[in-house]
mmCIF file of C-alpha atoms in Angstrom:
data_model
loop_
_atom_site.group_PDB
_atom_site.id
_atom_site.type_symbol
_atom_site.label_atom_id
_atom_site.label_comp_id
_atom_site.label_asym_id
_atom_site.label_seq_id
_atom_site.Cartn_x
_atom_site.Cartn_y
_atom_site.Cartn_z
ATOM 1 C CA MET O 1 97.505 120.537 108.896
ATOM 2 C CA SER O 2 93.893 121.466 107.978
ATOM 3 C CA THR O 3 92.992 124.835 107.015
ATOM 4 C CA PRO O 4 90.289 126.324 109.697
ATOM 5 C CA GLY O 5 86.894 126.501 108.396
ATOM 6 C CA VAL O 6 83.507 125.597 110.129
ATOM 7 C CA ALA O 7 83.339 122.548 112.243
ATOM 8 C CA LEU O 8 80.187 120.934 114.134
ATOM 9 C CA ILE O 9 80.612 119.135 117.288
ATOM 10 C CA THR O 10 78.012 116.937 118.913
ATOM 11 C CA GLY O 11 78.027 116.362 122.698
ATOM 12 C CA ALA O 12 79.876 119.599 123.041
ATOM 13 C CA SER O 13 78.556 120.747 126.338
ATOM 14 C CA ALA O 14 80.920 118.871 128.690
ATOM 15 C CA GLY O 15 83.729 116.372 128.550
ATOM 16 C CA LEU O 16 85.714 115.693 125.380
ATOM 17 C CA GLY O 17 83.532 117.866 123.204
ATOM 18 C CA GLU O 18 83.914 120.925 125.247
ATOM 19 C CA GLU O 19 87.547 120.802 125.300
ATOM 20 C CA MET O 20 87.763 119.954 121.679
ATOM 21 C CA ALA O 21 85.650 123.066 120.862
ATOM 22 C CA ARG O 22 88.282 125.332 123.061
ATOM 23 C CA GLN O 23 91.360 123.662 121.253
ATOM 24 C CA LEU O 24 89.817 123.990 117.933
ATOM 25 C CA ALA O 25 88.582 127.649 118.260
ATOM 26 C CA ALA O 26 92.252 128.499 119.261
ATOM 27 C CA LEU O 27 93.356 127.020 115.848
ATOM 28 C CA GLY O 28 91.025 129.431 114.184
ATOM 29 C CA TRP O 29 88.050 127.163 113.538
ATOM 30 C CA ASP O 30 84.553 128.681 113.606
ATOM 31 C CA LEU O 31 82.212 126.210 115.420
ATOM 32 C CA ALA O 32 78.562 124.719 115.465
ATOM 33 C CA LEU O 33 78.055 123.196 119.177
ATOM 34 C CA CYS O 34 75.251 120.874 119.741
ATOM 35 C CA ALA O 35 74.129 119.006 122.814
ATOM 36 C CA ARG O 36 70.843 117.946 124.406
ATOM 37 C CA ARG O 37 71.028 121.030 126.806
ATOM 38 C CA VAL O 38 71.762 124.612 125.382
ATOM 39 C CA GLU O 39 72.544 126.268 128.710
ATOM 40 C CA PRO O 40 76.095 124.985 128.950
ATOM 41 C CA LEU O 41 76.541 125.444 125.262
ATOM 42 C CA GLU O 42 75.697 129.092 125.399
ATOM 43 C CA ALA O 43 78.315 129.731 128.075
ATOM 44 C CA LEU O 44 80.943 128.058 125.961
ATOM 45 C CA ALA O 45 79.958 129.836 122.829
ATOM 46 C CA THR O 46 80.306 133.462 124.682
ATOM 47 C CA GLU O 47 83.857 132.283 125.726
ATOM 48 C CA LEU O 48 84.597 131.253 122.315
ATOM 49 C CA ARG O 49 83.454 134.276 120.599
ATOM 50 C CA GLY O 50 85.700 136.224 123.053
ATOM 51 C CA LEU O 51 88.470 134.786 120.810
ATOM 52 C CA GLY O 52 86.958 136.104 117.814
ATOM 53 C CA ARG O 53 85.187 132.837 116.610
ATOM 54 C CA ARG O 54 81.797 132.539 115.094
ATOM 55 C CA VAL O 55 79.729 130.248 117.135
ATOM 56 C CA HIS O 56 76.434 128.746 116.479
ATOM 57 C CA VAL O 57 74.438 126.885 119.191
ATOM 58 C CA ALA O 58 71.719 124.249 118.863
ATOM 59 C CA ALA O 59 69.930 121.813 121.046
ATOM 60 C CA LEU O 60 70.179 118.224 119.534
ATOM 61 C CA ASP O 61 69.058 114.750 120.565
ATOM 62 C CA VAL O 62 71.216 112.560 118.066
ATOM 63 C CA THR O 63 68.376 109.979 118.233
ATOM 64 C CA ASP O 64 66.134 112.295 116.457
ATOM 65 C CA THR O 65 67.149 111.707 113.208
ATOM 66 C CA ASP O 66 65.194 114.295 111.619
ATOM 67 C CA ALA O 67 66.719 116.889 114.149
ATOM 68 C CA VAL O 68 70.152 115.889 113.000
ATOM 69 C CA HIS O 69 69.679 116.533 109.262
ATOM 70 C CA ALA O 70 67.916 120.078 110.556
ATOM 71 C CA VAL O 71 70.981 120.997 112.728
ATOM 72 C CA VAL O 72 73.291 120.189 110.096
ATOM 73 C CA GLU O 73 71.397 122.086 107.520
ATOM 74 C CA GLY O 74 70.968 124.931 110.089
ATOM 75 C CA THR O 75 74.693 125.216 110.759
ATOM 76 C CA VAL O 76 75.248 125.564 107.018
ATOM 77 C CA ALA O 77 72.554 128.299 106.869
ATOM 78 C CA ALA O 78 74.111 130.126 109.928
ATOM 79 C CA LEU O 79 77.788 130.026 109.159
ATOM 80 C CA GLY O 80 77.764 129.716 105.361
ATOM 81 C CA ARG O 81 79.755 126.368 105.152
ATOM 82 C CA LEU O 82 80.408 123.288 106.989
ATOM 83 C CA ASP O 83 83.855 121.542 106.651
ATOM 84 C CA ARG O 84 84.099 119.130 109.651
ATOM 85 C CA VAL O 85 81.641 117.052 111.651
ATOM 86 C CA ILE O 86 82.781 115.422 114.895
ATOM 87 C CA VAL O 87 80.445 112.676 115.929
ATOM 88 C CA ASN O 88 81.159 112.794 119.533
ATOM 89 C CA ALA O 89 77.758 112.562 121.165
ATOM 90 C CA GLY O 90 77.665 109.416 123.213
ATOM 91 C CA ILE O 91 76.597 107.707 126.618
ATOM 92 C CA GLY O 92 77.815 104.973 128.697
ATOM 93 C CA LEU O 93 75.032 103.190 130.359
ATOM 94 C CA GLY O 94 74.852 99.341 130.905
ATOM 95 C CA ALA O 95 73.992 96.488 132.503
ATOM 96 C CA PRO O 96 74.420 92.849 132.278
ATOM 97 C CA VAL O 97 72.433 91.620 129.357
ATOM 98 C CA GLY O 98 68.912 90.158 130.735
ATOM 99 C CA SER O 99 69.569 91.600 134.074
ATOM 100 C CA GLY O 100 66.369 93.657 133.878
ATOM 101 C CA ARG O 101 67.992 96.930 132.800
ATOM 102 C CA ALA O 102 67.267 96.563 128.898
ATOM 103 C CA ASP O 103 66.493 100.206 129.025
ATOM 104 C CA ALA O 104 70.013 101.087 129.607
ATOM 105 C CA ASN O 105 71.425 98.909 127.206
ATOM 106 C CA LEU O 106 68.992 99.968 124.498
ATOM 107 C CA ALA O 107 69.543 103.624 125.207
ATOM 108 C CA THR O 108 73.035 103.234 124.730
ATOM 109 C CA LEU O 109 72.937 101.519 121.355
ATOM 110 C CA GLN O 110 70.263 103.981 120.256
ATOM 111 C CA THR O 111 72.534 106.950 121.131
ATOM 112 C CA ASN O 112 75.969 105.615 120.128
ATOM 113 C CA VAL O 113 74.984 103.493 117.030
ATOM 114 C CA VAL O 114 71.635 104.831 115.472
ATOM 115 C CA GLY O 115 72.810 108.343 116.510
ATOM 116 C CA ALA O 116 76.018 108.182 115.059
ATOM 117 C CA MET O 117 74.625 106.754 111.711
ATOM 118 C CA ALA O 118 72.439 109.583 111.716
ATOM 119 C CA GLN O 119 74.881 112.236 112.143
ATOM 120 C CA CYS O 120 77.061 110.425 109.350
ATOM 121 C CA GLU O 121 74.065 110.494 106.880
ATOM 122 C CA ALA O 122 73.502 114.202 107.470
ATOM 123 C CA ALA O 123 77.087 115.256 107.367
ATOM 124 C CA MET O 124 77.997 113.002 104.261
ATOM 125 C CA ALA O 125 74.941 114.376 102.542
ATOM 126 C CA VAL O 126 76.447 117.885 102.725
ATOM 127 C CA PHE O 127 80.208 116.574 102.010
ATOM 128 C CA ARG O 128 79.108 114.652 98.981
ATOM 129 C CA GLU O 129 77.189 117.538 97.348
ATOM 130 C CA GLN O 130 79.848 119.974 97.977
ATOM 131 C CA GLY O 131 82.786 117.623 96.983
ATOM 132 C CA HIS O 132 84.563 118.263 100.360
ATOM 133 C CA GLY O 133 84.556 117.730 104.095
ATOM 134 C CA HIS O 134 86.160 115.757 106.887
ATOM 135 C CA LEU O 135 83.926 113.231 109.199
ATOM 136 C CA VAL O 136 85.557 112.359 112.778
ATOM 137 C CA LEU O 137 83.957 109.477 114.792
ATOM 138 C CA ILE O 138 84.980 109.179 118.155
ATOM 139 C CA GLY O 139 85.139 105.358 119.137
ATOM 140 C CA SER O 140 86.870 103.938 122.005
ATOM 141 C CA VAL O 141 89.382 101.269 122.933
ATOM 142 C CA ALA O 142 86.431 99.499 124.488
ATOM 143 C CA GLY O 143 85.126 98.495 120.742
ATOM 144 C CA VAL O 144 88.155 96.386 120.016
ATOM 145 C CA ARG O 145 86.649 93.394 121.682
ATOM 146 C CA GLY O 146 83.315 92.533 123.207
ATOM 147 C CA MET O 147 83.085 93.203 127.083
ATOM 148 C CA ALA O 148 81.428 91.299 129.746
ATOM 149 C CA GLY O 149 78.460 92.360 132.086
ATOM 150 C CA ALA O 150 77.943 96.174 132.262
ATOM 151 C CA GLY O 151 80.059 96.817 129.310
ATOM 152 C CA THR O 152 78.525 94.520 126.772
ATOM 153 C CA ALA O 153 76.372 97.276 125.310
ATOM 154 C CA TYR O 154 78.879 100.059 125.386
ATOM 155 C CA ALA O 155 81.589 97.835 123.617
ATOM 156 C CA ALA O 156 79.218 96.820 121.004
ATOM 157 C CA SER O 157 78.160 100.268 120.176
ATOM 158 C CA LYS O 158 81.936 101.620 119.876
ATOM 159 C CA ALA O 159 82.661 98.575 117.697
ATOM 160 C CA ALA O 160 79.721 99.931 115.463
ATOM 161 C CA VAL O 161 81.136 103.173 115.317
ATOM 162 C CA GLY O 162 84.457 101.813 114.075
ATOM 163 C CA ALA O 163 82.875 99.585 111.334
ATOM 164 C CA ILE O 164 80.996 102.565 110.389
ATOM 165 C CA GLY O 165 84.103 104.434 109.896
ATOM 166 C CA GLU O 166 86.127 101.811 108.142
ATOM 167 C CA GLY O 167 83.077 101.472 105.541
ATOM 168 C CA LEU O 168 83.243 105.056 104.906
ATOM 169 C CA ARG O 169 86.931 105.201 104.617
ATOM 170 C CA ALA O 170 86.715 102.005 102.180
ATOM 171 C CA GLU O 171 84.293 103.820 100.052
ATOM 172 C CA ARG O 172 86.823 106.838 99.668
ATOM 173 C CA VAL O 173 84.205 109.555 98.640
ATOM 174 C CA PRO O 174 85.902 112.021 96.534
ATOM 175 C CA GLY O 175 87.330 114.846 98.584
ATOM 176 C CA VAL O 176 86.015 113.528 101.847
ATOM 177 C CA ASP O 177 88.642 112.528 104.482
ATOM 178 C CA VAL O 178 87.228 110.212 107.461
ATOM 179 C CA THR O 179 89.137 109.850 110.854
ATOM 180 C CA VAL O 180 88.264 107.465 113.389
ATOM 181 C CA LEU O 181 89.927 108.029 117.027
ATOM 182 C CA HIS O 182 89.615 105.366 119.657
ATOM 183 C CA PRO O 183 90.520 107.139 122.767
ATOM 184 C CA GLY O 184 91.431 105.122 126.087
ATOM 185 C CA TYR O 185 90.720 106.490 129.681
ATOM 186 C CA ILE O 186 90.769 110.466 129.521
ATOM 187 C CA ARG O 187 89.492 112.150 132.550
ATOM 188 C CA THR O 188 86.840 114.862 132.376
ATOM 189 C CA ALA O 189 84.885 116.776 134.590
ATOM 190 C CA ILE O 190 81.717 114.258 134.346
ATOM 191 C CA ASN O 191 84.036 111.080 134.244
ATOM 192 C CA ASP O 192 87.206 110.748 136.025
ATOM 193 C CA PHE O 193 87.155 106.882 136.106
ATOM 194 C CA GLY O 194 88.068 106.785 139.632
ATOM 195 C CA LYS O 195 91.393 105.074 140.645
ATOM 196 C CA GLY O 196 91.045 101.968 138.889
ATOM 197 C CA ALA O 197 91.734 103.220 135.262
ATOM 198 C CA PRO O 198 95.001 102.168 133.990
ATOM 199 C CA PHE O 199 96.833 104.645 132.045
ATOM 200 C CA ALA O 200 94.182 107.385 132.396
ATOM 201 C CA VAL O 201 95.209 111.122 131.308
ATOM 202 C CA ASP O 202 93.767 114.279 132.098
ATOM 203 C CA VAL O 203 91.308 115.947 129.427
ATOM 204 C CA GLU O 204 93.574 118.564 128.159
ATOM 205 C CA PRO O 205 96.529 116.638 127.128
ATOM 206 C CA GLY O 206 94.413 113.623 126.058
ATOM 207 C CA VAL O 207 92.319 116.204 123.605
ATOM 208 C CA ALA O 208 95.481 117.915 122.607
ATOM 209 C CA GLU O 209 96.389 114.547 120.924
ATOM 210 C CA MET O 210 93.016 113.961 119.551
ATOM 211 C CA VAL O 211 93.085 117.453 118.033
ATOM 212 C CA LYS O 212 96.438 117.015 116.691
ATOM 213 C CA LEU O 213 95.501 113.849 115.143
ATOM 214 C CA ILE O 214 92.181 115.251 113.708
ATOM 215 C CA GLU O 215 93.891 118.248 111.906
ATOM 216 C CA LYS O 216 96.412 115.512 110.403
ATOM 217 C CA ARG O 217 93.224 113.989 109.014
ATOM 218 C CA VAL O 218 94.719 110.483 109.964
ATOM 219 C CA GLY O 219 92.600 107.393 109.125
ATOM 220 C CA VAL O 220 92.534 105.619 112.484
ATOM 221 C CA ALA O 221 94.442 106.074 115.721
ATOM 222 C CA TYR O 222 94.429 104.980 119.407
ATOM 223 C CA VAL O 223 94.680 107.886 121.793
ATOM 224 C CA PRO O 224 96.926 108.340 123.635
ATOM 225 C CA ARG O 225 99.124 106.171 121.093
ATOM 226 C CA TRP O 226 101.074 104.853 124.106
ATOM 227 C CA PRO O 227 99.763 102.476 125.575
ATOM 228 C CA TRP O 228 96.533 101.973 123.941
ATOM 229 C CA ALA O 229 97.813 100.914 120.436
ATOM 230 C CA VAL O 230 99.446 98.168 122.011
ATOM 231 C CA VAL O 231 96.727 97.351 124.452
ATOM 232 C CA ALA O 232 94.256 97.316 121.229
ATOM 233 C CA ARG O 233 96.600 95.150 119.677
ATOM 234 C CA VAL O 234 96.737 92.557 122.375
ATOM 235 C CA LEU O 235 92.977 92.598 123.173
ATOM 236 C CA GLY O 236 92.261 91.920 119.601
ATOM 237 C CA ALA O 237 94.608 88.892 119.487
ATOM 238 C CA ALA O 238 94.207 87.355 122.817
ATOM 239 C CA PRO O 239 91.867 84.615 123.923
ATOM 240 C CA LEU O 240 88.496 85.315 125.552
ATOM 241 C CA SER O 241 89.708 84.039 128.730
ATOM 242 C CA VAL O 242 92.413 86.746 128.850
ATOM 243 C CA VAL O 243 90.195 89.415 127.555
ATOM 244 C CA ARG O 244 87.644 88.509 130.272
ATOM 245 C CA ARG O 245 90.592 89.245 133.029
ATOM 246 C CA MET O 246 91.866 92.379 131.185
ATOM 247 C CA THR O 247 88.557 94.089 130.906
ATOM 248 C CA SER O 248 86.600 92.735 134.198
#
């Protein structure tokens, strides 16, 4: 298990990021919490400071690459170190390509791909200089294969996140661990998936499994392992006609 230090979490105002902050704080981690809106972060920070944790809060739009670097550097200045960055900020907008909603698809790619790369650039710059660190990227089972209709941009964005993580793992930067997690359906206050999502789990147990894997510094994992590791393998090998039926 990791020795607690300082972890920066983007997209920490709700959903997976908020619950990860709570669970990491319970393990002894000090935290930098980032999101577009600061108000929810301040309430969460107050809660976590009550546990004795140091918490730094920063407004951040991950599509602003200069702001990403400034927030990472500001975390080091405020908390004295940076040991882990969790690239969690993302959106799931989307529409069939060419249907007149290019804005939604481009926004998803801008946030989930360009924003993720900006976070990796800023984090890895710090980790390379100090000789240690842990980069965590939150992908999705949706990134295993291309998806039709409204899911095309989102699936493509999460495939890109997985590829970024794999490239960094292949590089094996001395002292730096890279973890890529691909969750399935995890219900949160902002995304309950409705009744049609198979194998959906609640946010607390879902994030607990994610945090366990993060603390172990695994390379790549699907969350929860059952059934998503099997689903991912099937999706990866199945003909496109089968994938179409499985993801429609």
